[in-house]
Coordinates of C-alpha atoms and ligand atoms in Angstrom, one line a residue:
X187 CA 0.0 0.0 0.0
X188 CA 3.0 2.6 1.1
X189 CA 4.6 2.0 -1.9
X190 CA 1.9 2.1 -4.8
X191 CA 1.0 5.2 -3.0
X192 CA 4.8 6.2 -3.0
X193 CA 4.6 5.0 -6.6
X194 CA 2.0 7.5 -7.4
X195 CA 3.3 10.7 -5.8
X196 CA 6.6 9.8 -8.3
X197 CA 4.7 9.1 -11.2
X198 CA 3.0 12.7 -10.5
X199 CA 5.8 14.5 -9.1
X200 CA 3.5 15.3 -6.3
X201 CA 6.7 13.8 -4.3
X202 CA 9.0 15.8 -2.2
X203 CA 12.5 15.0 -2.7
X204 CA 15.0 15.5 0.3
X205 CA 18.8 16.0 0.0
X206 CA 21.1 15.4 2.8
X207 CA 24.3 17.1 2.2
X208 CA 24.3 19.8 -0.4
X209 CA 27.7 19.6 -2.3
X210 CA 29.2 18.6 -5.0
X211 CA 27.1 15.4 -5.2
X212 CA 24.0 16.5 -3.4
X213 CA 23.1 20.0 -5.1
X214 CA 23.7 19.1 -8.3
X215 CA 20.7 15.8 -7.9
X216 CA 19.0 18.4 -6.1
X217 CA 18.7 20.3 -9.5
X218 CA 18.5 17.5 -11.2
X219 CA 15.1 16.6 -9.7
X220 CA 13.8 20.1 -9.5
X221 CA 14.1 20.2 -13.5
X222 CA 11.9 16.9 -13.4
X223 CA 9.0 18.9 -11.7
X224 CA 9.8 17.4 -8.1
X225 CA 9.9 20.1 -4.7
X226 CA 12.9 19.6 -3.3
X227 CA 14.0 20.2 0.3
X228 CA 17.8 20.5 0.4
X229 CA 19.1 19.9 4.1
X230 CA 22.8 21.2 4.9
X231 CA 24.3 21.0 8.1
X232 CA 25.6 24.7 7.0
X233 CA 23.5 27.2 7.8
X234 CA 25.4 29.5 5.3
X235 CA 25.7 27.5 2.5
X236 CA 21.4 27.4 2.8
X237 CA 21.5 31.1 3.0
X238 CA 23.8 31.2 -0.1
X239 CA 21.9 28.8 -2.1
X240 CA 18.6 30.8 -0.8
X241 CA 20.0 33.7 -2.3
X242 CA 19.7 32.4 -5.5
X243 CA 24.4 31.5 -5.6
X244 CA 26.0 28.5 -6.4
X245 CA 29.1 27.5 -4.3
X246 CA 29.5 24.3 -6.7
X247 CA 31.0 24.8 -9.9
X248 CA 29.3 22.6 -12.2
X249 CA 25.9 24.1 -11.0
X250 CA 25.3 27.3 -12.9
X251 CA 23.8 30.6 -10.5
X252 CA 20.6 31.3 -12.7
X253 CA 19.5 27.6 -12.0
X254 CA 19.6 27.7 -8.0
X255 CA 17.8 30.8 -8.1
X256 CA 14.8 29.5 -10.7
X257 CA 14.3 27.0 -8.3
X258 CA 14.7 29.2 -5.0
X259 CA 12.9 31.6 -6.7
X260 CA 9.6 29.2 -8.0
X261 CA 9.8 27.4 -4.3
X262 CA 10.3 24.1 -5.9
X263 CA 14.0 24.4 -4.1
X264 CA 14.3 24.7 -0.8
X265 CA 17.3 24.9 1.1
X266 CA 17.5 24.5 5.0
X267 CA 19.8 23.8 8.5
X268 CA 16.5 22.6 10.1
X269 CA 16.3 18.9 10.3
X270 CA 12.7 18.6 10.9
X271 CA 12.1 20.2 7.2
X272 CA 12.7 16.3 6.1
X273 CA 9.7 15.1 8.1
X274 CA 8.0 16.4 4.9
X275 CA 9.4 14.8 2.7
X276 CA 8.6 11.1 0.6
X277 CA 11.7 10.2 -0.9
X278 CA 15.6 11.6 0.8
X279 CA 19.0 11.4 -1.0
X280 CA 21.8 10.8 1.4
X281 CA 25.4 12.5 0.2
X282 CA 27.5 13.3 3.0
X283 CA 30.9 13.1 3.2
X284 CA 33.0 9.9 3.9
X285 CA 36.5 10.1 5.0
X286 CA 39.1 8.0 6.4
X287 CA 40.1 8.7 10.0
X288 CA 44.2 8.7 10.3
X289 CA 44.6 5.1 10.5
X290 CA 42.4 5.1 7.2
X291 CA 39.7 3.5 8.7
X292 CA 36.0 4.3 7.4
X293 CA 34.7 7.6 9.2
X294 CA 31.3 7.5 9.1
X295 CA 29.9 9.9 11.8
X296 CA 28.3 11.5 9.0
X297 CA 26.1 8.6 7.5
X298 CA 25.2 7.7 10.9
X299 CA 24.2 11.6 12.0
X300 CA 22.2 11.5 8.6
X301 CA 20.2 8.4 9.6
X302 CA 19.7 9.1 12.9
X303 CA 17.9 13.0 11.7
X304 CA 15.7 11.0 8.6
X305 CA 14.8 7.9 11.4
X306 CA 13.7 10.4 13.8
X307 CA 11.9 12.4 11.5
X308 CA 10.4 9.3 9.1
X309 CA 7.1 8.5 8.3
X310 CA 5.7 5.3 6.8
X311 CA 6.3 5.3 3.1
X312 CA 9.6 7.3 3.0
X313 CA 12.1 6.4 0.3
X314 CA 15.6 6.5 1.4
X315 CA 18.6 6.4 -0.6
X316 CA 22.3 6.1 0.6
X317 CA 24.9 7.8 -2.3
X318 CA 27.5 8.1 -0.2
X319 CA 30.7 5.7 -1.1
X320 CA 31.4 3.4 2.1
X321 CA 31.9 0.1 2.7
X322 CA 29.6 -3.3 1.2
X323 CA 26.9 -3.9 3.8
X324 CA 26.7 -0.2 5.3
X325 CA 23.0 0.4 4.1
X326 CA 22.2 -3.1 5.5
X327 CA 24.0 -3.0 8.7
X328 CA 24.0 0.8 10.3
X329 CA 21.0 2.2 8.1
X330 CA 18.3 -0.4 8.2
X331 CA 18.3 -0.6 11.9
X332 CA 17.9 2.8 13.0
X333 CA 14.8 3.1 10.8
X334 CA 13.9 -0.5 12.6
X335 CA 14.2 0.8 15.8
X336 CA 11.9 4.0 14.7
X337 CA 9.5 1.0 14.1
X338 CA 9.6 1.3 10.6
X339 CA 9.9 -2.0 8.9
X340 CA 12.5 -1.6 5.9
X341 CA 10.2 -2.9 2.9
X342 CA 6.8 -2.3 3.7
X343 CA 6.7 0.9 6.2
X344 CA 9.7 2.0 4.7
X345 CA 12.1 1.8 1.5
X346 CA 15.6 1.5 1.6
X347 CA 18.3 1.4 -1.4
X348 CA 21.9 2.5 -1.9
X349 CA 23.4 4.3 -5.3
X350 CA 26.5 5.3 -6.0
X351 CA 27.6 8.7 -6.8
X352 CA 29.2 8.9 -9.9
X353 CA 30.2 12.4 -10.1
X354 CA 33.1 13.7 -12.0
X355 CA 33.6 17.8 -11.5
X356 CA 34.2 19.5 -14.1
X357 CA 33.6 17.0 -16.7
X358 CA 32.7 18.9 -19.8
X359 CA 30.9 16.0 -21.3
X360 CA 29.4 13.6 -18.0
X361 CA 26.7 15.0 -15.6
X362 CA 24.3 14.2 -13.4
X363 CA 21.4 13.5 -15.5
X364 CA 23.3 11.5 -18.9
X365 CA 25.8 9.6 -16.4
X366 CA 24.2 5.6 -15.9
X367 CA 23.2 5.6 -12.2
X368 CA 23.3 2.0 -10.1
X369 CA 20.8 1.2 -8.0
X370 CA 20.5 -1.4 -5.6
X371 CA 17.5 -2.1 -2.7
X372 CA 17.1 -4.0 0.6
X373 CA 14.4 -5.6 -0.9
X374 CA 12.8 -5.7 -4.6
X375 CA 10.1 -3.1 -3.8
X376 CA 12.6 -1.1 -2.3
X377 CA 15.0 -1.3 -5.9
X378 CA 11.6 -0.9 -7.9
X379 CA 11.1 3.0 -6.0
X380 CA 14.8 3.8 -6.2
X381 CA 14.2 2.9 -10.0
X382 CA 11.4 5.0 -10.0
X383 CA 12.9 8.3 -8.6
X384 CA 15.9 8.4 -10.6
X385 CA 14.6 7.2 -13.4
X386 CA 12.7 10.5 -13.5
X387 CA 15.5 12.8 -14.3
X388 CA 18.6 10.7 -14.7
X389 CA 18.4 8.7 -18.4
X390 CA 20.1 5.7 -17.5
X391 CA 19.0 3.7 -14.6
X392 CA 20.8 0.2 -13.7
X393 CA 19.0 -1.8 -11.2
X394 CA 21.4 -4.3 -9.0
X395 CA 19.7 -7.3 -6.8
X396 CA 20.8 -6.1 -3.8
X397 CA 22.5 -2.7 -1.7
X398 CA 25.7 -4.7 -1.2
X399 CA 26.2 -5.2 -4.7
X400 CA 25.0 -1.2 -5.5
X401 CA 28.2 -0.4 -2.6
X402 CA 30.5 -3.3 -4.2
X403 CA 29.8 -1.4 -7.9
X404 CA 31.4 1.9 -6.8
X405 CA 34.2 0.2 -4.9
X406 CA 35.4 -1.7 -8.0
X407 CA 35.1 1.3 -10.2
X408 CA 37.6 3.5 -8.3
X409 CA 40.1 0.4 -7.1
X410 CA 40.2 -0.2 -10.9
X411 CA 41.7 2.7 -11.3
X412 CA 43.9 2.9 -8.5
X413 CA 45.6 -0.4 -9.2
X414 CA 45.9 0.7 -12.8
X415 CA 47.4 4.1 -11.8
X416 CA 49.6 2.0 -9.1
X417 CA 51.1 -0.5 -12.2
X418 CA 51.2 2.5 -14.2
X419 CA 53.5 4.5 -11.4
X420 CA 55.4 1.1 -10.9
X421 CA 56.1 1.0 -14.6
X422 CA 58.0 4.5 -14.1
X423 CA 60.1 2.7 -11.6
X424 CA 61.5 0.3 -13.6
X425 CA 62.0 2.2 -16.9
X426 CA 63.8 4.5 -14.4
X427 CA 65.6 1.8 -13.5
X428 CA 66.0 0.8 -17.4
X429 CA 66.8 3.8 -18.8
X430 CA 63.6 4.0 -20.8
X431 CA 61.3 6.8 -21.3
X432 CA 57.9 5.7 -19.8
X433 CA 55.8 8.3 -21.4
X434 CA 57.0 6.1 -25.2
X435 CA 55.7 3.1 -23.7
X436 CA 52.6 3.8 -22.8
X437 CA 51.7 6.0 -25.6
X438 CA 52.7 3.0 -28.1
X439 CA 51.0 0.5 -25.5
X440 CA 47.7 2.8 -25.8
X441 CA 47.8 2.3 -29.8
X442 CA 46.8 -1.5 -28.9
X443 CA 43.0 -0.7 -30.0
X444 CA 41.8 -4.0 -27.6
X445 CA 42.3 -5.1 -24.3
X446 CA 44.3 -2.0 -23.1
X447 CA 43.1 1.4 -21.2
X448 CA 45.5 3.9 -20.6
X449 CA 46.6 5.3 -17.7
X450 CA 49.6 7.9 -17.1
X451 CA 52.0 7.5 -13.8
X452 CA 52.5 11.2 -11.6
X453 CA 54.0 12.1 -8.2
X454 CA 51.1 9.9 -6.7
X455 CA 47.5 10.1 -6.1
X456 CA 45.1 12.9 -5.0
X457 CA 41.0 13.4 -4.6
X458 CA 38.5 12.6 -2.2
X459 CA 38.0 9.5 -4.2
X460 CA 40.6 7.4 -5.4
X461 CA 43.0 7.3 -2.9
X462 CA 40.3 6.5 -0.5
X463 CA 37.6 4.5 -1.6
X464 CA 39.8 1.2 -1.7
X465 CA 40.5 1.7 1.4
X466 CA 37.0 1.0 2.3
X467 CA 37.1 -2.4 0.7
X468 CA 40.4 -3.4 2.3
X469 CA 39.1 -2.1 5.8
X470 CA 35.7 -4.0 5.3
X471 CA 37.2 -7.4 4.1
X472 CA 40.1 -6.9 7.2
X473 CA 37.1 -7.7 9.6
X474 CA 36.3 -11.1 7.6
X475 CA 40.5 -11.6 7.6
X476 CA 40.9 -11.2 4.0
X477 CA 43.4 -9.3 2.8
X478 CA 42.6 -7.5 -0.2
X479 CA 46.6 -7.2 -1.8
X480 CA 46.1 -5.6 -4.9
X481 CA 44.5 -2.5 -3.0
X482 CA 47.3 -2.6 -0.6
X483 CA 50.2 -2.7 -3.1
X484 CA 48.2 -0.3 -5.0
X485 CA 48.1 2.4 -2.4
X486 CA 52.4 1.4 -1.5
X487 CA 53.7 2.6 -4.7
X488 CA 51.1 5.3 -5.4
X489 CA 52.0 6.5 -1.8
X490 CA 55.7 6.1 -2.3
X491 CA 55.4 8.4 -5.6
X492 CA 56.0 11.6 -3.4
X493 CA 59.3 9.8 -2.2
X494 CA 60.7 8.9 -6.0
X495 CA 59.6 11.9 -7.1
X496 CA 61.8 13.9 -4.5
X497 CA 64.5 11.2 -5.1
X498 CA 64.9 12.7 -8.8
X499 CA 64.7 15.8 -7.6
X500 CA 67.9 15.3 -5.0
X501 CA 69.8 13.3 -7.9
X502 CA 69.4 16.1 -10.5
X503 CA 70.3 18.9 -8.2
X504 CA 73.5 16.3 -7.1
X505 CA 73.9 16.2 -10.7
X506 CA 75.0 20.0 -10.2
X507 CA 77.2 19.7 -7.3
X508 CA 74.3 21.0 -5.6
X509 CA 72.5 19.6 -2.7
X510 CA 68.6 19.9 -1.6
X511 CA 69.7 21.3 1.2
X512 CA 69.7 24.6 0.6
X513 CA 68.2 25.2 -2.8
X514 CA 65.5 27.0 -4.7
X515 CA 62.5 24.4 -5.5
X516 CA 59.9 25.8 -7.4
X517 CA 56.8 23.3 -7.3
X518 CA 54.6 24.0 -10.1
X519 CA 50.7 23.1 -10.0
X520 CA 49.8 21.7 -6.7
X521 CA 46.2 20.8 -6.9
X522 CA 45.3 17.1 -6.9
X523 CA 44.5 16.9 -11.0
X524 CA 44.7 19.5 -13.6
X525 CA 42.9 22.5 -14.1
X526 CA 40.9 22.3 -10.9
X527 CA 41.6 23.9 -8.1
X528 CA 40.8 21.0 -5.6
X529 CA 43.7 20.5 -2.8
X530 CA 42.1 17.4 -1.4
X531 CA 45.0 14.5 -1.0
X532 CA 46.5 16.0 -3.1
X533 CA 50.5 14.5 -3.7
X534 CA 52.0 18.0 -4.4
X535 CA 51.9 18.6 -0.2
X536 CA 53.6 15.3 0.2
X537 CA 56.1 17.0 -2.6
X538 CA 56.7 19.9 -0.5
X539 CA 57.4 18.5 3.3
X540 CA 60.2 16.2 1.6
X541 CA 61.5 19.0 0.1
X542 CA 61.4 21.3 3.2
X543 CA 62.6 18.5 5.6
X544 CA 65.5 18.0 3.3
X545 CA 66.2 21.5 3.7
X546 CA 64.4 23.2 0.5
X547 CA 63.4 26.6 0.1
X548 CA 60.5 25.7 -1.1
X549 CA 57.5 27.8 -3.0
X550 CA 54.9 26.9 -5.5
X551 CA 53.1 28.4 -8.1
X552 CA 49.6 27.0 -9.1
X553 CA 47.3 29.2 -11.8
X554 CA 44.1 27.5 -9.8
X555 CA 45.1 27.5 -6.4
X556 CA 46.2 31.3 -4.4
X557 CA 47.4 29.4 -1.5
X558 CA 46.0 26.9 0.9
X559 CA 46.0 26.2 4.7
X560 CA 48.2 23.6 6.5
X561 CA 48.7 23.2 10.0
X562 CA 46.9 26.3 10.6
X563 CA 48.4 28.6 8.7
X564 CA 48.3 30.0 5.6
X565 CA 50.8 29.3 2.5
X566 CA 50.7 31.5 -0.2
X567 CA 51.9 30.5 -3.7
X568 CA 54.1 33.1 -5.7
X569 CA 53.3 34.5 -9.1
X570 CA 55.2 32.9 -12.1
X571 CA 57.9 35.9 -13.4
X572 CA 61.0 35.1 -15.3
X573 CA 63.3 36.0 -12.6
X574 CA 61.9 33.1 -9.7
X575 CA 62.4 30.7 -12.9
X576 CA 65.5 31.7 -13.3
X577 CA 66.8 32.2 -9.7
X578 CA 65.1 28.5 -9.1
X579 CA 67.8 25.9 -8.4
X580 CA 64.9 22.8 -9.6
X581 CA 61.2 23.5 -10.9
X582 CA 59.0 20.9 -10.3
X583 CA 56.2 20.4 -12.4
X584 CA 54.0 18.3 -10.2
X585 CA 50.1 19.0 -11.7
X586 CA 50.4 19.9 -15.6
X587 CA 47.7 22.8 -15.9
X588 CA 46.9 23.5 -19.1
X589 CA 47.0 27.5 -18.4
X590 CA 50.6 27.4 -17.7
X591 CA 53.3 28.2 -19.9
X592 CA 55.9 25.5 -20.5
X593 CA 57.7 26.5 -23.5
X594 CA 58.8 30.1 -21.4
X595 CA 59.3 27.4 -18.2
X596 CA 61.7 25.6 -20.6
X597 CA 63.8 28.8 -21.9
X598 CA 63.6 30.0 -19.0
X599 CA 64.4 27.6 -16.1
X600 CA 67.8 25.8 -15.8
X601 CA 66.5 22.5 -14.3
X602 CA 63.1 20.9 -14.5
X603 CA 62.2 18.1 -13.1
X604 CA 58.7 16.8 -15.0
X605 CA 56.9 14.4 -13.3
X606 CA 53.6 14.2 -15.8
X607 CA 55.3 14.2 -19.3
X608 CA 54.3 18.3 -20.0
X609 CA 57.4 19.2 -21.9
X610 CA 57.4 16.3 -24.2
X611 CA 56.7 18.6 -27.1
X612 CA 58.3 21.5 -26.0
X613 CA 61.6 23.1 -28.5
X614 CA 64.9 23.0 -26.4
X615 CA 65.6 25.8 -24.3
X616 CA 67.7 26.7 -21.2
X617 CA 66.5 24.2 -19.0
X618 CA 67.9 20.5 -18.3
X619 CA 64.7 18.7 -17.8
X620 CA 64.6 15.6 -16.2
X621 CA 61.8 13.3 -17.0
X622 CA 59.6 11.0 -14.8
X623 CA 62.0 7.8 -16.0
X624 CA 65.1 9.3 -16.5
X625 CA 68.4 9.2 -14.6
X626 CA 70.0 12.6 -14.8
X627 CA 73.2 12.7 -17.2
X628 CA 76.0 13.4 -14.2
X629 CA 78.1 16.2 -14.9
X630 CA 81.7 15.1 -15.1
X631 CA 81.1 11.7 -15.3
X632 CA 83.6 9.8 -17.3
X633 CA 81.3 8.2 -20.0
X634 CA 78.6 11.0 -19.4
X635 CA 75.9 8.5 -19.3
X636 CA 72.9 8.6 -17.0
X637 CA 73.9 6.5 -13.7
X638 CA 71.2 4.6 -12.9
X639 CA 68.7 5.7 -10.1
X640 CA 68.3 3.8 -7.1
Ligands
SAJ265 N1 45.9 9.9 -11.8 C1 47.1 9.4 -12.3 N2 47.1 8.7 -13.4 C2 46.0 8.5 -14.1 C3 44.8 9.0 -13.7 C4 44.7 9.7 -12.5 O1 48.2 9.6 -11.7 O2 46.1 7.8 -15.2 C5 45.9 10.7 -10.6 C6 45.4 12.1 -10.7 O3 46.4 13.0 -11.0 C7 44.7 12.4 -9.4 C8 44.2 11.0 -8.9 O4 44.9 10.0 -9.7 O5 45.7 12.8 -8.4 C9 42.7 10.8 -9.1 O6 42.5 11.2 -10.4 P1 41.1 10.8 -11.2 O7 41.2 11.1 -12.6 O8 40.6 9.5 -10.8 O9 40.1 11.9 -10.6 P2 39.1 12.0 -9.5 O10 39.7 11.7 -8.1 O11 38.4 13.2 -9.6 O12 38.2 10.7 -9.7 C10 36.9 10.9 -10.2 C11 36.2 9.7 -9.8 N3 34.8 9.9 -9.9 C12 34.0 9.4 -8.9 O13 34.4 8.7 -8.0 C13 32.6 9.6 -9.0 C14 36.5 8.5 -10.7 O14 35.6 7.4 -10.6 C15 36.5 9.0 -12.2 O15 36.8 7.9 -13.0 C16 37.4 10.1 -12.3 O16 36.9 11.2 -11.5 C17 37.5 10.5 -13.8 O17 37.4 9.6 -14.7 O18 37.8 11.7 -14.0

């Protein structure tokens, strides 16, 4: 009975959609279901991000201004600190944040806060649907009961289904709505509604059997790519080791038109994604004493990239009779992927402390990133002239934003080290550059050849 009637109020858009957590995941699907006639009630725990969104702003940057504002505008978009709001609604999205505490070990204070604000405030024939990335049995194991012991049986009273954000920011070509969104229920009737609400304003809908499988979906998506980018990184190792340029090798791999996807090795891995979701897996599959290797050698030489990198960056400067200690580094980009401005994870700060500690004088320049906070204070990049490029002992290039410069880096500059293959094409200038797989040509050195790195 709950759900035909739940059924109805979809079919009609008579529904009101909730939103827990209003970011880059959350406001976005927010929009999404406004556009498909739904009233939405956004819920944020911050009260200024409601009174931004209220005021007709975006603070996310794939979700233009003028639409928040339609929506604020019309009423059909409601945005709100006060918990109580969801009590009206018949169907709430859950996208918090999930995090790894220090010892990388699943933090989900949010989830659980979000469950226990939508059990205290549920009603039978509420549709609730987990997006948040954690670990396989979550939605079974922490959500189901609390709405249990709000007497709400998960099924009948209640619905309950996970889905798996799949949001890329900035992605000129993937969104919300055109991007294939999983779906996976407690029960059949509970995949059936999730079906329902998404499949009125997101195209694609893919129904799994279960929420296990819907949390297992995500999980694989995101170790896939950190064990590709970790064999990818370990390939730099060796054909450092080999004296072969990595960058040839996997751009003559990549012309294999079957049975290959490329992927390109870098100081390490950044993002509130892939360096964590794995982690999620390995932790869960810890507490049934498996251990899940390929995640864990996977995150060892992604997380030892920062170490290499530096490594190269001593042995070039050692190259000069020069010593880290001491010298001008100038790290350029520093955010976590190019052309965003996203600090999150990101390796360049791992970069940085080994320079310092070794004794570095260390600054960075990022077109997409002013400065960031760390340790409470506040670290301001420099602007990019001629004269820090030349004074620099070593550049870095650790994040290869499009809007920088690299030919005037090149005839400028008298070292670069280039940890993500952006000079390749560049016409000689004054610069040695030193390349991810490369040992650096020792001045001096009786047969002049590159000395193999350690
Ligand atoms: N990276 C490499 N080599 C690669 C690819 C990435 O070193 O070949 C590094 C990046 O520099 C970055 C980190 O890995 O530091 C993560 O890069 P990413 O391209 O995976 O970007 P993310 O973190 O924004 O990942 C998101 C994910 N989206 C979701 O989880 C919803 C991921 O699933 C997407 O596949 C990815 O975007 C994407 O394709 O852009």
């Amino acid at each position: 009975m709950h759900a035909q009637q739940l059924q109805q109020k979809i079919d009609d858009r008579s529904a009101v959609v909730g939103l827990v957590g209003l970011g880059y995941v959350g406001l976005p699907l927010a929009m999404e279901f406004c556009k498909a006639g739904f009233t939405v009630i956004g819920f944020d725990v911050s009260d200024r991000v409601c009174k931004l969104l209220m005021s007709g702003k975006s603070h996310i940057q794939d979700v233009p201004a003028a639409e928040v504002a339609q929506f604020a505008t019309s009423g059909k978009f409601v945005a709100t600190p006060d918990p109580k709001q969801l009590g009206k609604c018949d169907a709430i999205s859950i996208a918090v944040p999930t995090p790894l505490g220090k010892t990388r070990d699943p933090d989900l204070s949010y989830v659980l806060a979000a469950a226990e604000t939508i059990a205290t405030n549920a009603h039978k024939g509420l549709l609730i649907v987990l997006e948040s990335t954690t670990y396989p049995g979550t939605t079974r194991e922490l959500m189901q009961p609390r709405l249990e012991q709000a007497g709400l049986t998960v099924g009948t009273d209640v619905f309950l289904a996970f889905s798996p954000e799949r949001v890329d920011p900035g992605n000129p070509v993937w969104h919300t709505k055109n991007t294939p969104k999983v779906v996976g229920g407690i029960t059949e009737q509970c995949t059936l509604l999730a079906q329902r609400l998404y499949g009125a304003c997101i195209d694609t809908v893919v129904p799994v059997t279960s929420t296990e499988a819907a949390e297992l979906v995500k999980l694989l998506e995101n170790t896939f790519r950190a064990v590709n980018i970790g064999l990818v990184n370990e390939m730099a190792i060796v054909c450092d080791k080999l004296g072969v340029d990595v960058w040839e090798v996997i751009d003559a791999a990549a012309t294999k038109p079957f049975g290959y996807m490329k992927f390109t090795p870098g100081p390490g891995i950044g993002g509130h994604c892939i360096p964590l979701d794995p982690h999620y897996l390995a932790w869960k599959m810890r507490t049934l004493n498996y251990r899940t290797r390929f995640i864990d050698v996977a995150s060892e030489i992604n997380s030892e990239m920062p170490n290499f990198v530096v490594d190269k960056v001593a042995k070039a400067l050692n190259a000069e009779r020069k010593s880290v200690n001491g010298s001008k580094v100038l790290v350029l980009g520093i955010s976590y992927k190019r052309d965003i401005d996203d600090m999150r994870e990101s390796p360049a700060l791992d970069v940085m402390k080994l320079l310092e500690v070794s004794g570095a004088e260390v600054s960075f320049h990022d077109p997409h990133v002013a400065s960031f906070r760390e340790d409470g204070h506040e670290v301001k990049g420099v602007e990019l002239t001629d004269a820090r490029l030349a004074a620099a002992d070593a550049v870095v290039i650790v994040t290869d934003h499009k809007a920088i410069d690299y030919q005037r880096v090149v005839d400028t500059a008298a070292l670069v080290i280039d940890t993500r293959n952006a000079l390749a094409r560049m016409r000689p200038g004054r610069a040695r550059i030193v390349a991810l797989s490369q040992a650096p040509t020792i001045q001096g050195s009786a047969a002049g050849h590159p000395v193999g790195a350690a």
